[in-house]
PDB file of C-alpha atoms and ligand atoms in Angstrom:
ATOM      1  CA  UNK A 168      25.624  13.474  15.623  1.00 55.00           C
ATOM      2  CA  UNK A 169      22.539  11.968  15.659  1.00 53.00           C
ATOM      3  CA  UNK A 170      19.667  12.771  13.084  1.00 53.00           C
ATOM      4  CA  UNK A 171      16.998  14.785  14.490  1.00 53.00           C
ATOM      5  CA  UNK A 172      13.150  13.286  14.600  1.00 50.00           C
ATOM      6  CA  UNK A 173      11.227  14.608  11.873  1.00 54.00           C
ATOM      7  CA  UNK A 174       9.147  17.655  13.103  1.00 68.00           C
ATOM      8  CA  UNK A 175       6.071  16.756  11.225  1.00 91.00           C
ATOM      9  CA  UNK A 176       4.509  13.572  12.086  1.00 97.00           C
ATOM     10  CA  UNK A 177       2.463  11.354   9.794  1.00 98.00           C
ATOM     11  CA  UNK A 178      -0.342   9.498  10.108  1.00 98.00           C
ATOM     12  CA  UNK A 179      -1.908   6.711   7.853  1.00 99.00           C
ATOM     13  CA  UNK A 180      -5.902   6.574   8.193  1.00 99.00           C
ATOM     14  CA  UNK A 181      -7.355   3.147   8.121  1.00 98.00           C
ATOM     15  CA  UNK A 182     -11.282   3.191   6.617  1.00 98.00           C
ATOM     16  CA  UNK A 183     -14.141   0.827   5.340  1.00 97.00           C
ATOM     17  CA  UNK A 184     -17.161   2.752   4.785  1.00 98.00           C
ATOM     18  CA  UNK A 185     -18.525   6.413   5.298  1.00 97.00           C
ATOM     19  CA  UNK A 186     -15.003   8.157   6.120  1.00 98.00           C
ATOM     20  CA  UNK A 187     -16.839  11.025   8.199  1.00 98.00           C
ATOM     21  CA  UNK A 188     -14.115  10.536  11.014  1.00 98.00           C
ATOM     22  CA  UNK A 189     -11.432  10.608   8.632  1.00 98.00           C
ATOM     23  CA  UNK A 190     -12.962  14.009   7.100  1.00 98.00           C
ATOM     24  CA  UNK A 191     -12.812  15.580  10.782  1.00 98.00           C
ATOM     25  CA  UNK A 192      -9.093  14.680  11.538  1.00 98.00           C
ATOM     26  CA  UNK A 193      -8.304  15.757   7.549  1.00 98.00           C
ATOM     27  CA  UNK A 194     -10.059  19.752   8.352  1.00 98.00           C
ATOM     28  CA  UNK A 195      -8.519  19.528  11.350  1.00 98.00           C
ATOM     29  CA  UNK A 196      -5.362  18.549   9.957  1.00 98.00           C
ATOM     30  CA  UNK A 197      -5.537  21.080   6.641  1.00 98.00           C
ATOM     31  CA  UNK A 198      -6.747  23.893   9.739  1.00 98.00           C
ATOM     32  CA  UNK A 199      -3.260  23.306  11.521  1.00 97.00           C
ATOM     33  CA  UNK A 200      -5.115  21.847  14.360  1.00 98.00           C
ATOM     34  CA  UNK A 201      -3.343  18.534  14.538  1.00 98.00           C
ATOM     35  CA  UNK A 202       0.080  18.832  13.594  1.00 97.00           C
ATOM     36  CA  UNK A 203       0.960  16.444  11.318  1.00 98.00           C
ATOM     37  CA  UNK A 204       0.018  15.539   7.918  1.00 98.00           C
ATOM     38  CA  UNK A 205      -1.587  12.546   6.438  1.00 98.00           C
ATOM     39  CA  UNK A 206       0.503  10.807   4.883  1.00 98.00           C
ATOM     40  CA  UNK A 207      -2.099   8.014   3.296  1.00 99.00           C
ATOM     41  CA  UNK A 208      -5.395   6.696   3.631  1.00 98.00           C
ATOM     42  CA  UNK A 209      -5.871   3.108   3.173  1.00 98.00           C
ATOM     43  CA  UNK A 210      -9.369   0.859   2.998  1.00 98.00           C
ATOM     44  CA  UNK A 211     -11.041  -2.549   2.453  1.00 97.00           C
ATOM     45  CA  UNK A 212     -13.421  -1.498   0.710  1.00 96.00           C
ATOM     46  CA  UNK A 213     -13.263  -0.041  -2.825  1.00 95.00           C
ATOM     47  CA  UNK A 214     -16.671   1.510  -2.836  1.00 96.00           C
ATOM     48  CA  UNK A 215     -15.871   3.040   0.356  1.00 98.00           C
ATOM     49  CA  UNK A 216     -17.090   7.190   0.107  1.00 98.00           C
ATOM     50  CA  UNK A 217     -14.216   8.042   2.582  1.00 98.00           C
ATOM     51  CA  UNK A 218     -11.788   6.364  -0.206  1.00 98.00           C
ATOM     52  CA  UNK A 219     -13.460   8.623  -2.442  1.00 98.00           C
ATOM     53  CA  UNK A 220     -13.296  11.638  -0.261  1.00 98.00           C
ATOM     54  CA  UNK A 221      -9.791  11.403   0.195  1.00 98.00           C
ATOM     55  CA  UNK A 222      -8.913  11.216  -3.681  1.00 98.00           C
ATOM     56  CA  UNK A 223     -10.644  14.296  -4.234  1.00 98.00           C
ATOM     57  CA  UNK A 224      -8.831  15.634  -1.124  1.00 98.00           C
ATOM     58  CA  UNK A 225      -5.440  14.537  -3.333  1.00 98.00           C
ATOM     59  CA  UNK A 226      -4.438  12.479  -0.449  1.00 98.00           C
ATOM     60  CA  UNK A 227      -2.609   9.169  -1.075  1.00 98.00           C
ATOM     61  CA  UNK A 228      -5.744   6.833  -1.354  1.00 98.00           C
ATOM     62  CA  UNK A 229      -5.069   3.413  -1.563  1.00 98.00           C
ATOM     63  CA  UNK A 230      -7.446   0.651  -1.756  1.00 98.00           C
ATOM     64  CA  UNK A 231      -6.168  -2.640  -0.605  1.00 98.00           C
ATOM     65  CA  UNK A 232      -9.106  -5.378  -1.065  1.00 95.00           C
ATOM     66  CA  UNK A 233      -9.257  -7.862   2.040  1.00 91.00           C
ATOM     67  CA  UNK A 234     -11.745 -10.393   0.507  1.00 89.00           C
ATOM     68  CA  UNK A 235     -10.404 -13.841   0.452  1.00 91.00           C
ATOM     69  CA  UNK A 236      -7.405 -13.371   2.464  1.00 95.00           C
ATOM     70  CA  UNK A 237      -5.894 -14.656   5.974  1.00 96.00           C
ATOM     71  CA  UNK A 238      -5.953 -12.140   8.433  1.00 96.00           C
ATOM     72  CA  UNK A 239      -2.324 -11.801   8.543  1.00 97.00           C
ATOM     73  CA  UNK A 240      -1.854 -11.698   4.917  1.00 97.00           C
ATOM     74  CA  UNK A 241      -4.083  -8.899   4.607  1.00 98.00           C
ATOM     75  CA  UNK A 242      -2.076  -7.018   7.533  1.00 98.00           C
ATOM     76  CA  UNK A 243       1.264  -7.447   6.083  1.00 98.00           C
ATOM     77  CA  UNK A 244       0.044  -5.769   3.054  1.00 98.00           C
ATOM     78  CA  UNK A 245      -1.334  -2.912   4.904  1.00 98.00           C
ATOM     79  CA  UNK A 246       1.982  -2.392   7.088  1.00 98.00           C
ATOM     80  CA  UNK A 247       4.112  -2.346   3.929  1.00 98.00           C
ATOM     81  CA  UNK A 248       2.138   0.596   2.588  1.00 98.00           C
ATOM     82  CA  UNK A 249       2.231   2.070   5.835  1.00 98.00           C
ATOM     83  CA  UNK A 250       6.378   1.446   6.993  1.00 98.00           C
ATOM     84  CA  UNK A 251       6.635   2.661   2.699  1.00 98.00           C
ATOM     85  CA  UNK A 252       5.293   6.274   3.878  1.00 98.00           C
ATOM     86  CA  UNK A 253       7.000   6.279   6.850  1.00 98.00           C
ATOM     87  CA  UNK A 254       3.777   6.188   9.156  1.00 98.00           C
ATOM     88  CA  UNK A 255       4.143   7.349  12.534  1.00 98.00           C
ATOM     89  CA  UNK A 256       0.469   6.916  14.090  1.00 98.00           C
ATOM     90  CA  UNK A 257      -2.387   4.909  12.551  1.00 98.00           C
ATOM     91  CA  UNK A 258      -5.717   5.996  13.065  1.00 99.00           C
ATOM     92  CA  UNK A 259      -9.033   3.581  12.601  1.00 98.00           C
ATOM     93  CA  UNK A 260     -11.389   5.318  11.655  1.00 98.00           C
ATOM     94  CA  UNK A 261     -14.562   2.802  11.244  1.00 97.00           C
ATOM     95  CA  UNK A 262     -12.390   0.407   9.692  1.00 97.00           C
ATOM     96  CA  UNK A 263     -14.035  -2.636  10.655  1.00 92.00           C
ATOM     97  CA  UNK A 264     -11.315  -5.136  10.503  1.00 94.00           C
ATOM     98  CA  UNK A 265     -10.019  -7.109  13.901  1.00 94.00           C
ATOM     99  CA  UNK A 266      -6.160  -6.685  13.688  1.00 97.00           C
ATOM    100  CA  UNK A 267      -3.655  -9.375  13.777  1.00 97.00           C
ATOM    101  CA  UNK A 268      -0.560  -9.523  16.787  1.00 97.00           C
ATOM    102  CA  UNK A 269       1.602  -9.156  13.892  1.00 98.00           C
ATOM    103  CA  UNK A 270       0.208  -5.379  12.692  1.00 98.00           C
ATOM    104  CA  UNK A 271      -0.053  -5.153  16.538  1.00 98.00           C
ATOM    105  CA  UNK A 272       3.440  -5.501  17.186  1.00 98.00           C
ATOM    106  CA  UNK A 273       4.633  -3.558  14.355  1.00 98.00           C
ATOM    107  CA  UNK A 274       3.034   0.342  15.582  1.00 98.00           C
ATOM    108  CA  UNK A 275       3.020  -0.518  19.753  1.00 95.00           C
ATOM    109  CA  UNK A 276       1.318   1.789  21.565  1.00 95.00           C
ATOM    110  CA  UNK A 277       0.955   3.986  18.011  1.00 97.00           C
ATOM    111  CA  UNK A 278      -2.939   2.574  16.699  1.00 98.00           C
ATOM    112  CA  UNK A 279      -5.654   4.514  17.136  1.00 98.00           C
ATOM    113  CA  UNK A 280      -9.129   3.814  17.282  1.00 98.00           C
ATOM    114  CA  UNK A 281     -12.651   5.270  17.887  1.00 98.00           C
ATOM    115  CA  UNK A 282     -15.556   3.389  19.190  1.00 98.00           C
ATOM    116  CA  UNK A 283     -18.928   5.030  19.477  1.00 98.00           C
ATOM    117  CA  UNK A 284     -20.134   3.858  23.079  1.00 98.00           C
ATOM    118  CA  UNK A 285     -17.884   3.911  26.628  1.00 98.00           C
ATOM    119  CA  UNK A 286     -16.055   1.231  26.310  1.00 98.00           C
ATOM    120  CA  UNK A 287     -16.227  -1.469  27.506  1.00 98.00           C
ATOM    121  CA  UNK A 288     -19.847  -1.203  27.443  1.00 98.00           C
ATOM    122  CA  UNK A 289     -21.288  -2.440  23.831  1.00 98.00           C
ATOM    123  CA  UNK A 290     -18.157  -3.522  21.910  1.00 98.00           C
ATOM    124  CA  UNK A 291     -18.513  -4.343  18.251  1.00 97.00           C
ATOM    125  CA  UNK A 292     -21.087  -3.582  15.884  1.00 96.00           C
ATOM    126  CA  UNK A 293     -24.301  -1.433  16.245  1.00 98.00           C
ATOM    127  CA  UNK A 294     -22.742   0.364  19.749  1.00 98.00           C
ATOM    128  CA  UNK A 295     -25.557   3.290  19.574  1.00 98.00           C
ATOM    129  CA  UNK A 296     -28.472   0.618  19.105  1.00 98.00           C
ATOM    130  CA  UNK A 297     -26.843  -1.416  21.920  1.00 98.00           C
ATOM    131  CA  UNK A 298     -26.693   1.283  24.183  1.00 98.00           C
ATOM    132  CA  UNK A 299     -30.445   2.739  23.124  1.00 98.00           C
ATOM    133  CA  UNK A 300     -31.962  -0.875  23.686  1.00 98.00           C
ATOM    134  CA  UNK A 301     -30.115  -1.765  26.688  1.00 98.00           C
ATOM    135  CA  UNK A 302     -31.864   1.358  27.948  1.00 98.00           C
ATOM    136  CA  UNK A 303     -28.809   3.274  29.529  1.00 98.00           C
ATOM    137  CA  UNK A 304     -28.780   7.368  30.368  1.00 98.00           C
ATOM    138  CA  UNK A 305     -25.541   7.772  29.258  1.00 98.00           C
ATOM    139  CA  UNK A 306     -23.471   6.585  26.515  1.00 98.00           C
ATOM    140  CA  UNK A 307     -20.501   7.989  24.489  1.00 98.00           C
ATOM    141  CA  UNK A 308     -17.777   7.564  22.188  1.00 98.00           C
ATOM    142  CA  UNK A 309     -14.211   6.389  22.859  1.00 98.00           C
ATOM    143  CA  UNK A 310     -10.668   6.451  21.429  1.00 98.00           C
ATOM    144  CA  UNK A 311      -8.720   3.918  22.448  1.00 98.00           C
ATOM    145  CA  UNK A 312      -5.007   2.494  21.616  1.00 98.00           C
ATOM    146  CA  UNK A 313      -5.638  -0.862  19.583  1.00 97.00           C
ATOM    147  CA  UNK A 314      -4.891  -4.447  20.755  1.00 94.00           C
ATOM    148  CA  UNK A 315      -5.457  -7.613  19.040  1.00 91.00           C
ATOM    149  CA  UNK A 316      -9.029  -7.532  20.899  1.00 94.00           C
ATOM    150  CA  UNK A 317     -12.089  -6.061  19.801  1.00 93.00           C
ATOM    151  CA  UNK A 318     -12.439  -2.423  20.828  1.00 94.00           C
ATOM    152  CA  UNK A 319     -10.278  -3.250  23.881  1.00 95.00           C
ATOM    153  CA  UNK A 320      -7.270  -1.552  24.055  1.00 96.00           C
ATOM    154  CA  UNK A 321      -5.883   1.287  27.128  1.00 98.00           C
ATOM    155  CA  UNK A 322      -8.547   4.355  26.616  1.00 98.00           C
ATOM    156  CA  UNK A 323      -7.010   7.769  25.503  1.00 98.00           C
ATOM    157  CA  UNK A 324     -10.195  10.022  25.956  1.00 98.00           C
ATOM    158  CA  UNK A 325     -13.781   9.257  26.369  1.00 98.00           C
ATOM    159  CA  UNK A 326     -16.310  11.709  26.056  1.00 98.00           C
ATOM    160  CA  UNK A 327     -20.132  11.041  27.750  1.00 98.00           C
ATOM    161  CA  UNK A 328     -23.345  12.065  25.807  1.00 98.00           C
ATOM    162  CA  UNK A 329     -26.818  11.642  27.695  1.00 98.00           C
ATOM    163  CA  UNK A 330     -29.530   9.194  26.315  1.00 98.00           C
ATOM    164  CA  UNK A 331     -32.505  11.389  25.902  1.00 98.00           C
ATOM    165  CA  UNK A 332     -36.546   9.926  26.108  1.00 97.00           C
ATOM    166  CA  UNK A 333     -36.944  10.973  22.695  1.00 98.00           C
ATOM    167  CA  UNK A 334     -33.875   9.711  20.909  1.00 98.00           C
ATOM    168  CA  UNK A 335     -34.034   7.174  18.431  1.00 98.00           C
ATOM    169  CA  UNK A 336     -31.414   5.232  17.395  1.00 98.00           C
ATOM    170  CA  UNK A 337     -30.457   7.569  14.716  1.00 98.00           C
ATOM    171  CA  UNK A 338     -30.624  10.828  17.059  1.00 98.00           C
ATOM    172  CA  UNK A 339     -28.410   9.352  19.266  1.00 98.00           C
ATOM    173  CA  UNK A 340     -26.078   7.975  16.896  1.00 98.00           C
ATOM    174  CA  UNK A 341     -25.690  11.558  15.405  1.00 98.00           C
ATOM    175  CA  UNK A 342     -25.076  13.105  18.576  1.00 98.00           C
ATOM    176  CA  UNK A 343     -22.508  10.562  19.209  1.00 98.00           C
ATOM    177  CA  UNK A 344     -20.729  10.961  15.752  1.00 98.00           C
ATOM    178  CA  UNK A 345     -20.961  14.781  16.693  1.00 98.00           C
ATOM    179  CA  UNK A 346     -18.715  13.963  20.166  1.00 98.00           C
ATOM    180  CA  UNK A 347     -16.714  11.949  18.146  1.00 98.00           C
ATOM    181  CA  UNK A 348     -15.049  13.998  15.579  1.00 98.00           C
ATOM    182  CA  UNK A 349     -14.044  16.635  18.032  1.00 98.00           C
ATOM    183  CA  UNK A 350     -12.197  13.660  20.753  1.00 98.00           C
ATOM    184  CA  UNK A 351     -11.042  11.813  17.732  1.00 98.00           C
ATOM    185  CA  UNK A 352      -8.693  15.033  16.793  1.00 98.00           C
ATOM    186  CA  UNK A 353      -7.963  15.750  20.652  1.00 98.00           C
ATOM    187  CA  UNK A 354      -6.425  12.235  21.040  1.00 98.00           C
ATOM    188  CA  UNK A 355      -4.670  12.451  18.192  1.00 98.00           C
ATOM    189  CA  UNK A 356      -3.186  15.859  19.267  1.00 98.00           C
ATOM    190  CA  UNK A 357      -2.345  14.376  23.075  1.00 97.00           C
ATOM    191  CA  UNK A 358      -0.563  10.810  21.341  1.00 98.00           C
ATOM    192  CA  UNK A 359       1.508  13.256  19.549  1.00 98.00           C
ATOM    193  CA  UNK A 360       2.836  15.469  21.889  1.00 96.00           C
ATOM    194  CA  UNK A 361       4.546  12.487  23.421  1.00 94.00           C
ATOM    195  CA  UNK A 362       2.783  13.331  27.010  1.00 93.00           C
ATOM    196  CA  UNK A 363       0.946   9.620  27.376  1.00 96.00           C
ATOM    197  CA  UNK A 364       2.628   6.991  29.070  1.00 95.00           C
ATOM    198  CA  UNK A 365       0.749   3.362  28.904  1.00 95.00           C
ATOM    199  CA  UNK A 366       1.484   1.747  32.062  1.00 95.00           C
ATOM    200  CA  UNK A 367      -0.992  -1.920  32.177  1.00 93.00           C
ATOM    201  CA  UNK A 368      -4.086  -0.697  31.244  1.00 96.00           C
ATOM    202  CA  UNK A 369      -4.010   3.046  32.170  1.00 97.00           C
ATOM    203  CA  UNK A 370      -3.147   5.833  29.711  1.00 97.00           C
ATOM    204  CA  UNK A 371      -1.233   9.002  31.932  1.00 96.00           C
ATOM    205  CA  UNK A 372      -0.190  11.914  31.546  1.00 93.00           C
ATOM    206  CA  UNK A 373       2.857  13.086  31.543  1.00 84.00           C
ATOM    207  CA  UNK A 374       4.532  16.354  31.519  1.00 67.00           C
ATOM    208  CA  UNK A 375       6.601  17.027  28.128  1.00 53.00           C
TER     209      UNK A 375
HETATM  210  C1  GAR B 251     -18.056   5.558  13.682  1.00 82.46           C
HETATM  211  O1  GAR B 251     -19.239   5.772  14.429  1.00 82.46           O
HETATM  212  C2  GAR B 251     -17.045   4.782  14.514  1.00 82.46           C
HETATM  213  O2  GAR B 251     -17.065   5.130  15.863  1.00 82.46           O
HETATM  214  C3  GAR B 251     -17.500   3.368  14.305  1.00 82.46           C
HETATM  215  O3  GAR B 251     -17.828   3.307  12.931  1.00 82.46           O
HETATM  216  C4  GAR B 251     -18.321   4.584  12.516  1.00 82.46           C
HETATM  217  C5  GAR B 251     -17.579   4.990  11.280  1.00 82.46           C
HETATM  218  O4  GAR B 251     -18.129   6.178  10.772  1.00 82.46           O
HETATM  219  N1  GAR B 251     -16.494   2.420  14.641  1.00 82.46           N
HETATM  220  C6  GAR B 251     -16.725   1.281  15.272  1.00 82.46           C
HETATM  221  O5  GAR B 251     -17.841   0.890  15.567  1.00 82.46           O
HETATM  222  C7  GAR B 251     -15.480   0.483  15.634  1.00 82.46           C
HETATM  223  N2  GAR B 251     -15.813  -0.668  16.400  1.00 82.46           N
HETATM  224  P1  GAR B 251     -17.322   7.074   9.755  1.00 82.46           P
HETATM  225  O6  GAR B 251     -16.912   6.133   8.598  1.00 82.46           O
HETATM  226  O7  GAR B 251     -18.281   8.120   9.314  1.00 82.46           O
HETATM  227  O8  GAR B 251     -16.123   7.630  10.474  1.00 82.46           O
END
């Protein structure tokens, strides 16, 4: 007979900085919300406060340092941690790190990231300032499965937030990072319930 997939999926959390997407998907996770559990939570950075958070969350935290090496070499580093806890799903979450065909190839269609503008409008850095000094109405955040591109990959969910007269920069931006911890968890639920197929570019659903 063959042995039955584990019921509990796990997911490996990919940070640089702040962590405040990571802290939404953990509460989520710890609420029964998402089911699965986090099985580790890796970053670049060592004085990363997500790192930090998820230490005193008793999470696997694992700080890998990326300074100095080949983009590949880095990767394969961050893979073996990941195939080590048996990683089913990997969610970015603001780790700001291009990733190589080879950690690519190794999770297909199983890499998560968020992006805070509707992609592809305003890849890369800054999105909210982008958006607010390109002078658009409506911006947003994105989750999106991950290709070697930048912020590229088939979209999962988007979710729109309007530009108002009197943002700033930093009203918007917190409106946006509002948006994004609830779609961040929603996308994470729909990936695992196995109803998304990938076909080119478009993510559909399917029925279970
Ligand atoms: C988030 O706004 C996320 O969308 C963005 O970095 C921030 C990380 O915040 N990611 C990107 O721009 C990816 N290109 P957090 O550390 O508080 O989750």
């Amino acid at each position: 007979m063959e042995p039955s997939p584990p019921l509990t999926q796990r997911l490996g959390v990919l940070l640089s900085g702040r962590g405040s997407n990571f802290i939404a998907i953990a509460d989520n996770v710890a609420a029964g919300k998402i089911p699965a559990v986090i099985a580790v939570v890796i970053s670049n950075r060592p004085d990363a406060p997500g790192l930090m958070e998820a230490e005193r969350r008793g999470l696997d935290a694992r700080m890998i340092p990326s300074r100095g090496l080949e983009r590949e070499q880095y990767d394969r580093q961050v893979v073996e941690v990941l195939r080590e806890r048996q990683v089913d799903l990997v969610c970015l979450a603001g780790f700001m790190r291009l990733l190589s065909p080879y950690f690519v190839s190794q999770f297909p269609s199983r890499i998560l990231n968020i992006h805070p503008s509707l992609l592809p409008a305003f890849p890369g850095l800054e999105a909210q300032r982008q958006a607010w000094e390109h002078g658009v109405q409506i911006t947003g955040c994105t989750v999106h499965f991950v290709d070697e591109n930048l912020d590229a990959g088939p979209v999962v969910l988007q979710k729109a937030v309007p530009v108002l007269e009197a943002d700033t920069v930093e009203s918007l931006s917190a409106r946006i990072l509002e948006e994004e911890h609830r779609v961040y968890s929603e996308a994470i639920c729909r990936v695992l319930s196995g109803c998304l197929r990938v076909e080119g570019r478009r993510v559909i659903g399917v029925s279970a």
